[in-house]
Coordinates of C-alpha atoms and ligand atoms in Angstrom, one line a residue:
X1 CA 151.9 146.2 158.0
X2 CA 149.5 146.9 160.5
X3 CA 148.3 151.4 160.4
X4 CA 147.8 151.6 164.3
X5 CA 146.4 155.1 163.8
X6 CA 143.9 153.8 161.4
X7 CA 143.0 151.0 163.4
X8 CA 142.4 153.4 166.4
X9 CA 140.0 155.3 164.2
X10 CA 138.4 152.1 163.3
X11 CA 137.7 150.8 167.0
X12 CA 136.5 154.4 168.1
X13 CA 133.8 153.8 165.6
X14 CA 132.8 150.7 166.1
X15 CA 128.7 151.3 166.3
X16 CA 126.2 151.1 169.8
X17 CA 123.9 147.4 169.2
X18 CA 120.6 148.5 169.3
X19 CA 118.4 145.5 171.1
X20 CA 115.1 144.5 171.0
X21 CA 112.8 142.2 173.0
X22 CA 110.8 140.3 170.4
X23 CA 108.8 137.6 171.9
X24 CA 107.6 134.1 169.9
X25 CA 104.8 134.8 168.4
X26 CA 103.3 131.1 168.0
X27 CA 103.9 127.5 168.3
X28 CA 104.2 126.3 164.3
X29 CA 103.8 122.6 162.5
X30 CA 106.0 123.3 159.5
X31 CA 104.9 120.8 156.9
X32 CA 107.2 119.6 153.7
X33 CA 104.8 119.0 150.5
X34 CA 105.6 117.0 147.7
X35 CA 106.6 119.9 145.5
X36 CA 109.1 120.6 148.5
X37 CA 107.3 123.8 149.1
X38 CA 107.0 124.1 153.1
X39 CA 103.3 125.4 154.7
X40 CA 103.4 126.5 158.1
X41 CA 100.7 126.3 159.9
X42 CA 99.6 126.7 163.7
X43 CA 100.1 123.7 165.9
X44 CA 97.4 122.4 167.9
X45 CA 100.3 122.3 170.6
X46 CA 100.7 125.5 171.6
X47 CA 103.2 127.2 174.8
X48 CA 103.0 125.4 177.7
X49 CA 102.0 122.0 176.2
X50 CA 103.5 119.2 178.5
X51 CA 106.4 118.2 176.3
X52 CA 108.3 114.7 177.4
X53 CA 111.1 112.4 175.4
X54 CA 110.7 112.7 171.9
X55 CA 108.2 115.4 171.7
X56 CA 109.1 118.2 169.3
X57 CA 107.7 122.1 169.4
X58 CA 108.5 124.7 166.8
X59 CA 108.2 128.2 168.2
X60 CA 108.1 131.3 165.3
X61 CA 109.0 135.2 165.9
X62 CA 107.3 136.8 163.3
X63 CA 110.2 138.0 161.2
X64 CA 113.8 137.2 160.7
X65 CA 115.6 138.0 164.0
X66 CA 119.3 137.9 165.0
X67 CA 120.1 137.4 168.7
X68 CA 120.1 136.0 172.0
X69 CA 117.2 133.4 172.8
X70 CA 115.8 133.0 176.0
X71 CA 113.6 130.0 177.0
X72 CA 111.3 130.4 180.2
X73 CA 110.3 126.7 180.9
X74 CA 108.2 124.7 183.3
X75 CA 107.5 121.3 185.0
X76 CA 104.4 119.6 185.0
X77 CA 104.0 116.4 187.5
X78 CA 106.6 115.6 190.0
X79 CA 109.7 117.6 191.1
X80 CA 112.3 117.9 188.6
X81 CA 114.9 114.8 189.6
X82 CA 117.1 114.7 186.6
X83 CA 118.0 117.3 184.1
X84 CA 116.5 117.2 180.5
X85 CA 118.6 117.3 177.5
X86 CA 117.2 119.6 174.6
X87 CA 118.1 120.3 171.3
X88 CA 117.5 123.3 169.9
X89 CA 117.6 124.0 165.9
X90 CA 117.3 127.4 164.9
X91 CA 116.0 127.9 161.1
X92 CA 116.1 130.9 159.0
X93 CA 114.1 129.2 156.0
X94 CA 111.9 126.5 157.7
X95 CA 114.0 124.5 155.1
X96 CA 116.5 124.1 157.5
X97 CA 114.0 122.4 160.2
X98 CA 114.2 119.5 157.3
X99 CA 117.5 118.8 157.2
X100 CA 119.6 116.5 159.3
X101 CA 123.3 118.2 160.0
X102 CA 124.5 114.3 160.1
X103 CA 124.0 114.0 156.3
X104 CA 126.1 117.3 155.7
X105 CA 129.2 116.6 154.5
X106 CA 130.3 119.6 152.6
X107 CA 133.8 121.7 152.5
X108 CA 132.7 124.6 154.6
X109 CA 132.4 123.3 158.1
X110 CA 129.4 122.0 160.1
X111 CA 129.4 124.3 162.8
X112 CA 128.2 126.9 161.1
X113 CA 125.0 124.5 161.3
X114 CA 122.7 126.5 164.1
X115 CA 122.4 123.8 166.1
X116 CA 122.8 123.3 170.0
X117 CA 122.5 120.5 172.4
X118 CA 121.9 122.2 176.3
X119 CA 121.1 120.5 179.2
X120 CA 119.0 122.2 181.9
X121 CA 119.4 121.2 185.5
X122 CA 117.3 123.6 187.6
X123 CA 113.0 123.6 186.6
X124 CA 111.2 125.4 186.2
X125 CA 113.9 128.2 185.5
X126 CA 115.0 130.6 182.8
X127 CA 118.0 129.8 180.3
X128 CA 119.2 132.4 177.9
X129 CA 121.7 131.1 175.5
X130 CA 124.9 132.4 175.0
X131 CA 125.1 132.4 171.3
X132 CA 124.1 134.7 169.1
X133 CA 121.7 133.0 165.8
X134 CA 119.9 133.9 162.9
X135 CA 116.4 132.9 162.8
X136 CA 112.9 133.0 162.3
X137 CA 112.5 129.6 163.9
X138 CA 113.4 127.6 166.8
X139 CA 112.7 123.7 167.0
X140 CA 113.0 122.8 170.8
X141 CA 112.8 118.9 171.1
X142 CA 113.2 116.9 174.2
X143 CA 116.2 114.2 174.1
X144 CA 115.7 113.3 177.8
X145 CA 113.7 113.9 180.2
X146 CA 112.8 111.7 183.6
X147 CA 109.1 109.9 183.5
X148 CA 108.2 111.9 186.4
X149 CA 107.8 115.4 185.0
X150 CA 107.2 116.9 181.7
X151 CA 108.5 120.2 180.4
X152 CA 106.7 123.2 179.3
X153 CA 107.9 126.2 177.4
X154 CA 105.8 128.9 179.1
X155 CA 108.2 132.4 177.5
X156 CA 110.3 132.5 174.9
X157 CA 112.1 135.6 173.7
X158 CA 114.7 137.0 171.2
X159 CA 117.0 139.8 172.2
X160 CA 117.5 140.9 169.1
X161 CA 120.7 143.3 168.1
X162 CA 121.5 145.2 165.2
X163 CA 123.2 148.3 165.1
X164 CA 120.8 149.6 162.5
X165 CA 117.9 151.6 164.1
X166 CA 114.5 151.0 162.0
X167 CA 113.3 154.4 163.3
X168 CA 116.0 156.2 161.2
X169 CA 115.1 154.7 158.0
X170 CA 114.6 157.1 155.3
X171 CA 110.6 155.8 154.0
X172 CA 110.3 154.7 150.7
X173 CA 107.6 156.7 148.5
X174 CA 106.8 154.6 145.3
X175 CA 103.3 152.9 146.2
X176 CA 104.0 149.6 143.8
X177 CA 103.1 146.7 145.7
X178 CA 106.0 144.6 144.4
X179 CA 109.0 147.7 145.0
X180 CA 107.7 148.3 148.4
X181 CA 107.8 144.3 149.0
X182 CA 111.5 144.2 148.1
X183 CA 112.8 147.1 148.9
X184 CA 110.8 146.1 152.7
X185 CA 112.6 142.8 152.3
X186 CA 115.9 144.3 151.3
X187 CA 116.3 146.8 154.2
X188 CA 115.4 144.0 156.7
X189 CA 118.4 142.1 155.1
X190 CA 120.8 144.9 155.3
X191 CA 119.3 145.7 159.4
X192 CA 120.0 142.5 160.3
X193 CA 123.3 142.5 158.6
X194 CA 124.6 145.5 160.0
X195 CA 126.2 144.4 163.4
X196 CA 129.6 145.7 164.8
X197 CA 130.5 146.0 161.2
X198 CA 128.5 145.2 157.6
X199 CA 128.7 141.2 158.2
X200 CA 128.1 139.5 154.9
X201 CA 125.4 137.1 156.7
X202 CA 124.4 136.8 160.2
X203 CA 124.6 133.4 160.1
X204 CA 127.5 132.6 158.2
X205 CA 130.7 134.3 157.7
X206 CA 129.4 136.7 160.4
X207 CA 132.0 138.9 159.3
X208 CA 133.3 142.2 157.1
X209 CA 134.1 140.8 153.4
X210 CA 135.1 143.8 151.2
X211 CA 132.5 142.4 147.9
X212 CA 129.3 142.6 150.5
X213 CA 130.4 146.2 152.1
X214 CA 130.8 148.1 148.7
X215 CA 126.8 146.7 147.9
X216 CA 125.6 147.1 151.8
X217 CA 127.3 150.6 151.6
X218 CA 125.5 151.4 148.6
X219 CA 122.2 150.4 149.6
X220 CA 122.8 152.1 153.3
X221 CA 122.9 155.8 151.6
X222 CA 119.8 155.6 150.8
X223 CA 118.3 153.5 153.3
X224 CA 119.8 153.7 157.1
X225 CA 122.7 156.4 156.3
X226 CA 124.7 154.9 158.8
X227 CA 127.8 156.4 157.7
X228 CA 130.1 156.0 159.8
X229 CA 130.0 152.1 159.8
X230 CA 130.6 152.6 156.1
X231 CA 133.6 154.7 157.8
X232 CA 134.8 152.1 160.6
X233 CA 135.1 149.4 157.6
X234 CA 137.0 151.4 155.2
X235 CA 139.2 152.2 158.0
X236 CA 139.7 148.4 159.3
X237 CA 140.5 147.0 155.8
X238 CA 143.2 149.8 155.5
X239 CA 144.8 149.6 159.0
X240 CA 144.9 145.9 157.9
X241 CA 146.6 145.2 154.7
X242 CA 148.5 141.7 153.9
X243 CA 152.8 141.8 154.0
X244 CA 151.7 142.6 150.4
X245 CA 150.2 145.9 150.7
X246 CA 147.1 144.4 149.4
X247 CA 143.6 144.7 151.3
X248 CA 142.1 141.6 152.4
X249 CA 139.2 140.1 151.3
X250 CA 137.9 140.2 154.6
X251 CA 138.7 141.0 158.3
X252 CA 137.9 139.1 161.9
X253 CA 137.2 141.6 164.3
X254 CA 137.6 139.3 167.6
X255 CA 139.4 138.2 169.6
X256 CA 141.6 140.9 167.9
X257 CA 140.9 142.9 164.6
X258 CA 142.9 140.6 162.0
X259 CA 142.8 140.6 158.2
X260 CA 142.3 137.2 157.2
X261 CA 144.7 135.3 154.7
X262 CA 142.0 135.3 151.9
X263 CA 143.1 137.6 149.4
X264 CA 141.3 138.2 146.4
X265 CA 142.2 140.6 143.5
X266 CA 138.3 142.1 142.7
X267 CA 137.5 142.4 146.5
X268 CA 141.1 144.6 146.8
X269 CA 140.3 146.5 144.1
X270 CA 136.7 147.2 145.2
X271 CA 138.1 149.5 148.4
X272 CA 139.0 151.9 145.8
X273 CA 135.1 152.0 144.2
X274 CA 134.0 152.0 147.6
X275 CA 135.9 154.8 149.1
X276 CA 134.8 157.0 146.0
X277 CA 130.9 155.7 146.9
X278 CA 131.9 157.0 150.7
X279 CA 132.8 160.6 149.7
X280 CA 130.1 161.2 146.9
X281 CA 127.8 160.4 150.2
X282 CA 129.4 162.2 152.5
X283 CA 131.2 164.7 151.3
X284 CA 134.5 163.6 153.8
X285 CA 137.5 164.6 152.4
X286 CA 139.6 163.5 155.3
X287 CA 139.1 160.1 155.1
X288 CA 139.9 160.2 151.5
X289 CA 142.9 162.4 152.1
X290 CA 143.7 159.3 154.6
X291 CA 142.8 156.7 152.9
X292 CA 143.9 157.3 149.5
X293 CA 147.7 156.0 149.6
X294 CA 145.1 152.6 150.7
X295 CA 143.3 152.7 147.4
X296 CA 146.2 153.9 144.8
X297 CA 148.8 150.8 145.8
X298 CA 145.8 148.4 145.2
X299 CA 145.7 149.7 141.4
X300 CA 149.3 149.7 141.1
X301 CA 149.4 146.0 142.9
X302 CA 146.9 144.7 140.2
X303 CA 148.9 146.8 137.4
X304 CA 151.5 144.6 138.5
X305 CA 150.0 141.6 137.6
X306 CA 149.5 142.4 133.8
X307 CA 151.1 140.6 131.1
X308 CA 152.5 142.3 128.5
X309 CA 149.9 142.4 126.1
X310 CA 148.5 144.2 129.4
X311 CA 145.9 141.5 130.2
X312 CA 144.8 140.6 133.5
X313 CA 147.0 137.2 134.2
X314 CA 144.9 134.4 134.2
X315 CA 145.2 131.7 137.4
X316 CA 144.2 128.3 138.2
X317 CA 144.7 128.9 141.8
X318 CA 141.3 128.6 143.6
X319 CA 139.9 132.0 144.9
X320 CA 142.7 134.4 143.1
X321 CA 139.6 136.7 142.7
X322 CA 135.8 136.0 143.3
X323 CA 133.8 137.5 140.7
X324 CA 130.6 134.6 141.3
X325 CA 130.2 131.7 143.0
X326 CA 131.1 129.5 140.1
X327 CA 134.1 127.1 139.8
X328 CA 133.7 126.8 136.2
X329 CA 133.7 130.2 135.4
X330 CA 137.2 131.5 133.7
X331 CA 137.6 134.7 135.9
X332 CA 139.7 136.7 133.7
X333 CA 138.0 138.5 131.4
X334 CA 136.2 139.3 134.7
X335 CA 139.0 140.5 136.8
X336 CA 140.2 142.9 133.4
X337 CA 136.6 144.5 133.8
X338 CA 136.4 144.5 137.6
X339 CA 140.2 146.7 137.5
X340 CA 139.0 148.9 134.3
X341 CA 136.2 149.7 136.9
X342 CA 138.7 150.3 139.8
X343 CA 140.8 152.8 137.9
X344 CA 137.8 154.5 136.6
X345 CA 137.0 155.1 140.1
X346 CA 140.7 155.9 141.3
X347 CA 140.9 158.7 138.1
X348 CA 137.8 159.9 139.4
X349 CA 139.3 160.2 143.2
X350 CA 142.7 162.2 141.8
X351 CA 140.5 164.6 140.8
X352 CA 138.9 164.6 143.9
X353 CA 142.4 165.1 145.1
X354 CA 143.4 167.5 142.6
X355 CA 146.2 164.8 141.5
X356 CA 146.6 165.6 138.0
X357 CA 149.9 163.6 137.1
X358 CA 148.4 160.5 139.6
X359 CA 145.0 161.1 137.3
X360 CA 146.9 160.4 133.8
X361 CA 149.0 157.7 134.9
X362 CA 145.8 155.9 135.8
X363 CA 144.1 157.1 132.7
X364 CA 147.0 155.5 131.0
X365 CA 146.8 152.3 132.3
X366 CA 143.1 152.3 131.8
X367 CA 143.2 152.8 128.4
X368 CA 145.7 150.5 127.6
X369 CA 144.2 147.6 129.6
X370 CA 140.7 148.8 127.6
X371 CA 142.4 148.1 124.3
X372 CA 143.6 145.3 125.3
X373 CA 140.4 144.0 126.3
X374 CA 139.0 144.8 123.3
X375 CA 141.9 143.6 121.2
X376 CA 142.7 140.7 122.7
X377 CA 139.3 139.6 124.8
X378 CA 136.8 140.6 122.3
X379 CA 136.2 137.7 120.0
X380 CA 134.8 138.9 116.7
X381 CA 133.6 135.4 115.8
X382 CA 132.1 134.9 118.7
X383 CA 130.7 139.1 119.1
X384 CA 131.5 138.8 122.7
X385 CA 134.6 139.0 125.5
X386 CA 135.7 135.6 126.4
X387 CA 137.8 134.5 129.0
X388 CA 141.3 132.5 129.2
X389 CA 142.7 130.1 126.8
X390 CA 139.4 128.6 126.1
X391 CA 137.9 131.3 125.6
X392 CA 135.4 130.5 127.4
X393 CA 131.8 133.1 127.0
X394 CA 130.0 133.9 130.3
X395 CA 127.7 136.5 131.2
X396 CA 129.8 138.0 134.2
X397 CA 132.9 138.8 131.6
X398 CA 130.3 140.8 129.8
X399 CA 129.4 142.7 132.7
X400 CA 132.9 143.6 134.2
X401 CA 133.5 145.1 130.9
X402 CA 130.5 147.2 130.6
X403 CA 131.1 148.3 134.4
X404 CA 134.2 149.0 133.3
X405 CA 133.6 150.9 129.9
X406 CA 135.3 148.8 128.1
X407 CA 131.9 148.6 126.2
X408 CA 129.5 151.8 126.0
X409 CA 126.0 152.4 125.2
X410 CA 124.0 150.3 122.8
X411 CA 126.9 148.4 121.7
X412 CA 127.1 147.3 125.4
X413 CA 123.5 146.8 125.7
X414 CA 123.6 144.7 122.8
X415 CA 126.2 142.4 124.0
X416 CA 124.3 142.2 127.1
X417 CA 121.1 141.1 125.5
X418 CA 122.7 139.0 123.2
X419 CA 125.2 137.0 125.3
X420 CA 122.6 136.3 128.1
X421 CA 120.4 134.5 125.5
X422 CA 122.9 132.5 124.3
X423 CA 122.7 128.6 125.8
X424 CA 125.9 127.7 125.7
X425 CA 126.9 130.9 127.8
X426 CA 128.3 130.4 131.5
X427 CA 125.1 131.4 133.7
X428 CA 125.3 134.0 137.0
X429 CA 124.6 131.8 140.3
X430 CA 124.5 134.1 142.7
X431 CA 122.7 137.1 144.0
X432 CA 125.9 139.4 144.1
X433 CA 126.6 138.5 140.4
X434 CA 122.9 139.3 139.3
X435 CA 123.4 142.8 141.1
X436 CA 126.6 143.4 138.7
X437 CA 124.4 142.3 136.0
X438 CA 121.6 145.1 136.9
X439 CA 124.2 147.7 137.8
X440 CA 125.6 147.0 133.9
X441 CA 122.4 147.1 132.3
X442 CA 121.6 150.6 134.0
X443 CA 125.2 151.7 132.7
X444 CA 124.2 150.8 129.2
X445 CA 121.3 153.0 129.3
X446 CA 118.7 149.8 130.3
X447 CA 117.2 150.8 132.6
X448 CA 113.7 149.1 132.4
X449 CA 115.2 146.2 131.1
X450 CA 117.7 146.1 134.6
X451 CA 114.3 147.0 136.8
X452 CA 112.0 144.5 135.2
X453 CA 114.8 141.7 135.4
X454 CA 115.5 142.9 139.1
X455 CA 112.1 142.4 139.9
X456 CA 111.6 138.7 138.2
X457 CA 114.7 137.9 140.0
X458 CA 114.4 139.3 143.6
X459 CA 110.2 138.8 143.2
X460 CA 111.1 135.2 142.6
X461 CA 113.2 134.7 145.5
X462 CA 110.5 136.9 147.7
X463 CA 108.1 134.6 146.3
X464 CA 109.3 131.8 148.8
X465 CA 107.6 133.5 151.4
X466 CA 111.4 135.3 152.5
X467 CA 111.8 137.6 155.2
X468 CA 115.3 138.6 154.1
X469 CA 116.9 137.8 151.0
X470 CA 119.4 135.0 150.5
X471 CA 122.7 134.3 149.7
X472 CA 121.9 132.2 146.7
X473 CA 119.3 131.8 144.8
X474 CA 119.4 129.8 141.5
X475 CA 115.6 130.5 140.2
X476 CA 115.4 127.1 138.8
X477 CA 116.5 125.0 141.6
X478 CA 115.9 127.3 144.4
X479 CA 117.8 124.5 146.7
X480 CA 121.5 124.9 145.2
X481 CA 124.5 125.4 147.3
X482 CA 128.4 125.6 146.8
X483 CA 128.8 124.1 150.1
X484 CA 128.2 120.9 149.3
X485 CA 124.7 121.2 151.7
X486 CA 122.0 123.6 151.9
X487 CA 121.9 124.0 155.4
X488 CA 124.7 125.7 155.3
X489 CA 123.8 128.8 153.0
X490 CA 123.1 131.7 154.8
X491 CA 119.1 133.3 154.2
X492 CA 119.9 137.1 155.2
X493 CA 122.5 137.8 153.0
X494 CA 124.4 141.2 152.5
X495 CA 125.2 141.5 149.1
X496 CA 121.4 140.5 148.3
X497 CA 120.0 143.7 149.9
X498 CA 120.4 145.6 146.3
X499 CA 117.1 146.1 145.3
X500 CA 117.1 148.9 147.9
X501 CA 119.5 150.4 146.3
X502 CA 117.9 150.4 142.3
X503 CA 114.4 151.1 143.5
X504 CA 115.3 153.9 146.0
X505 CA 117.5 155.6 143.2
X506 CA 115.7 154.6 139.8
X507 CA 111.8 154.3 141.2
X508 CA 111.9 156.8 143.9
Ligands
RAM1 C1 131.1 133.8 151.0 C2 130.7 134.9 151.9 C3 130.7 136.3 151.4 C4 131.5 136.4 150.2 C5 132.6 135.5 150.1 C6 133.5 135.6 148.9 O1 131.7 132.8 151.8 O2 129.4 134.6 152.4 O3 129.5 136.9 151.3 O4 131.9 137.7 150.0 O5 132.1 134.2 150.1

């Protein structure tokens, strides 16, 4: 049931866009090498080169932008006397200038491609596009144009929004080349993510997801402190619950705020850790006085969903919980971590509260889910957690139960080490999982380890010349996608922006 009175609160803080005239800094040849590796160099065609059918120009803005494009464009020769069709192709990662949108035939769909076909009828004249795109690159190339006149691109410009202001960001002190390289990188992510509300990736989903926020959020406290877009989100995921109760995995905010039919049991579950994050940042007791009937039903939804040996019930259905962008990944073990962690942060909340019988009925069911973990998950034989009826070993059922405490101290650094040198153990793919991975190796007291991996894994990925960080990044092929297609994957990705986060609070 919709909370009108939280969605009110919501709207009314819904955040002024900030926007920026950023103008193209150069015309570009982006060349692919053999390796695949991309070098971009200056084109001996610069602005106002006489472009006609066929010809190509690739104009770059100096950093990742996201925004409105405006084109100024000319005529060279006769009077314009028929309109010319462009295409315009807009690249975060000049990857993206490489690859044809007809041979992407992945499950998430092709519009999300940043592509657009425009015709211009009036020359020379000013077009400003409509649509709002991710980039650091545009291709323009002519598809028609009459003999009689050729085109030139005299302006362009970005308007770019964000509702992040750069001049509030809190500096970062710690001279080491490499942290002030990603943590640069990472707050340039997390800008350019925060719009209306924390979208996941300005490209693609463009939109709140409840996994991104609780890492954005994080990383905003010490960065931006834009708190009360941490605020407006909490607010919209509770004013918008499924017929279940449960939050959403993530919300649409147009035409109309609506929660979308995606539901998955870690995301829920992560409102609770996020609305603890929220008040040890703020201090701001009403909105967990408000919020807190929000959080509590999400722990006693997933309680529901035990078995009796108080296990986490395993699923087949697709998307039941996230946990990594892996299909082959057994998510339960997982998901038993991932609520261990939740409660933890719910028993710290009824404290909060001063909610001392709500506080041992949550202790209760942590422990007993804990036990059961570790009676019925751990696998002696094996000297790790594993997962469903195949018991299957990954790294990310490893983490969930160190987040979760299932596993303390050196015994959980240990496992850690020893399960992520293991072959045969189900790797992390994704940037959001290696984050969990960090965040567990700081919780079992390894904290050099955790920074020194961070920095191989982010460094790699910053490495590829980045201006943000990405949504995946697999450091052995560095061109993987679940999509089915690479040009889908989005290169300014929210839940990437954590290394602000470590470095800010473990190498201030
Ligand atoms: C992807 C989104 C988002 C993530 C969800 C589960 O499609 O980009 O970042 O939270 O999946």
């Amino acid at each position: 049931m919709k909370n009108q009175a939280f969605l009110e609160k919501a709207l009314a803080l819904i955040p002024v866009i900030h926007e920026t005239e950023i103008a193209a800094v150069r015309c570009v040849s982006p060349e692919k090498q053999e390796d695949g590796r991309i070098t971009i160099r200056p084109s001996a065609a610069g602005m106002g080169h006489p472009l006609q059918k066929g010809d190509r120009i690739v104009l770059e803005f100096g950093d990742h932008q996201v925004g409105y494009l405006t084109l100024k464009l000319g005529v060279k020769g006769f009077h314009a006397d028929a309109p010319v069709r462009l295409r315009l192709h807009f690249a975060e990662n000049p990857i993206e200038l490489f690859e044809d949108p007809d041979d992407y035939h992945g499950w998430i769909c092709s519009s999300w491609i940043e592509e657009e076909i425009i015709h211009v009828d009036v020359l020379p004249g000013v077009v400003s596009l409509p649509r709002r795109y991710a980039f650091r690159y545009v291709r323009i190339e002519v598809l028609d144009i009459s003999s009689r006149f050729s085109l030139t691109v005299e302006e362009a410009y970005c308007r770019a929004v964000s509702s992040a202001d750069d001049a509030l960001l809190l500096p970062y002190g710690n001279e080491d080349p490499l942290y002030q390289r990603l943590d640069r990188i990472a707050c340039r992510t997390l800008h350019n993510c925060m719009q209306a509300v924390f979208e996941d990736g300005p490209k693609r989903d463009r939109r709140l997801w409840l996994g991104d926020l609780r890492i954005q959020a994080r990383v905003n406290y010490v960065t931006y402190r834009k708190n009360d877009l941490v605020k407006e989100c909490l607010y919209l995921f509770a004013a918008l619950p499924t017929k279940s109760g449960q939050v959403g995995g993530c919300i649409f905010l147009e035409p109309e705020p609506e929660v979308d039919d995606v539901v998955m049991l870690d995301y829920s579950l992560f409102f609770v850790s996020t609305l603890l994050d929220y008040y040890k940042a703020t201090g701001d007791m009403e909105t967990v006085h408000d919020l807190w009937p929000t959080a509590l039903s999400q722990l006693y939804l997933a309680e529901g969903l035990l078995t009796d040996q108080d296990l986490i019930r395993d699923s087949e259905e697709m998307g039941w919980c996230f946990i990594d962008w892996n299909l082959a990944l057994n998510k339960q073990g997982a998901m038993q971590g991932v609520l261990l962690y939740a409660l933890r942060s719910g028993m710290e909340l009824t404290r909060l509260l001063n909610e001392q019988d709500t506080y041992m009925k949550l202790e209760a069911i942590w422990k007993s889910c804990r036990n059961a973990a570790n009676q019925y998950l751990w696998n002696s034989e094996e000297a790790c957690y594993t997962s469903g009826d195949n018991a299957q070993v990954s790294v990310a059922t490893q983490v969930w139960m160190v987040l979760g405490g299932a596993i303390e101290g050196k015994k959980a650094a240990d496992l850690l080490r020893r399960v992520t040198n293991r072959p045969d153990a189900l790797k992390m793919v994704s940037p959001y999982m290696v984050h969990n991975y960090v965040d567990a190796m700081i919780c079992a007291g390894e904290e050099e380890t955790a920074i020194a991996y961070m920095c191989r894994y982010w460094g790699g990925m910053a490495d590829q010349g980045v201006d943000t960080f990405w949504e995946l990044y697999n450091p052995e092929n560095p061109q993987e996608s679940p999509y089915g297609g690479t040009i889908v994957n989005s290169y300014c990705h929210a839940w990437s922006c954590g290394p602000a986060y470590f470095l800010r609070r473990y190498r201030p």
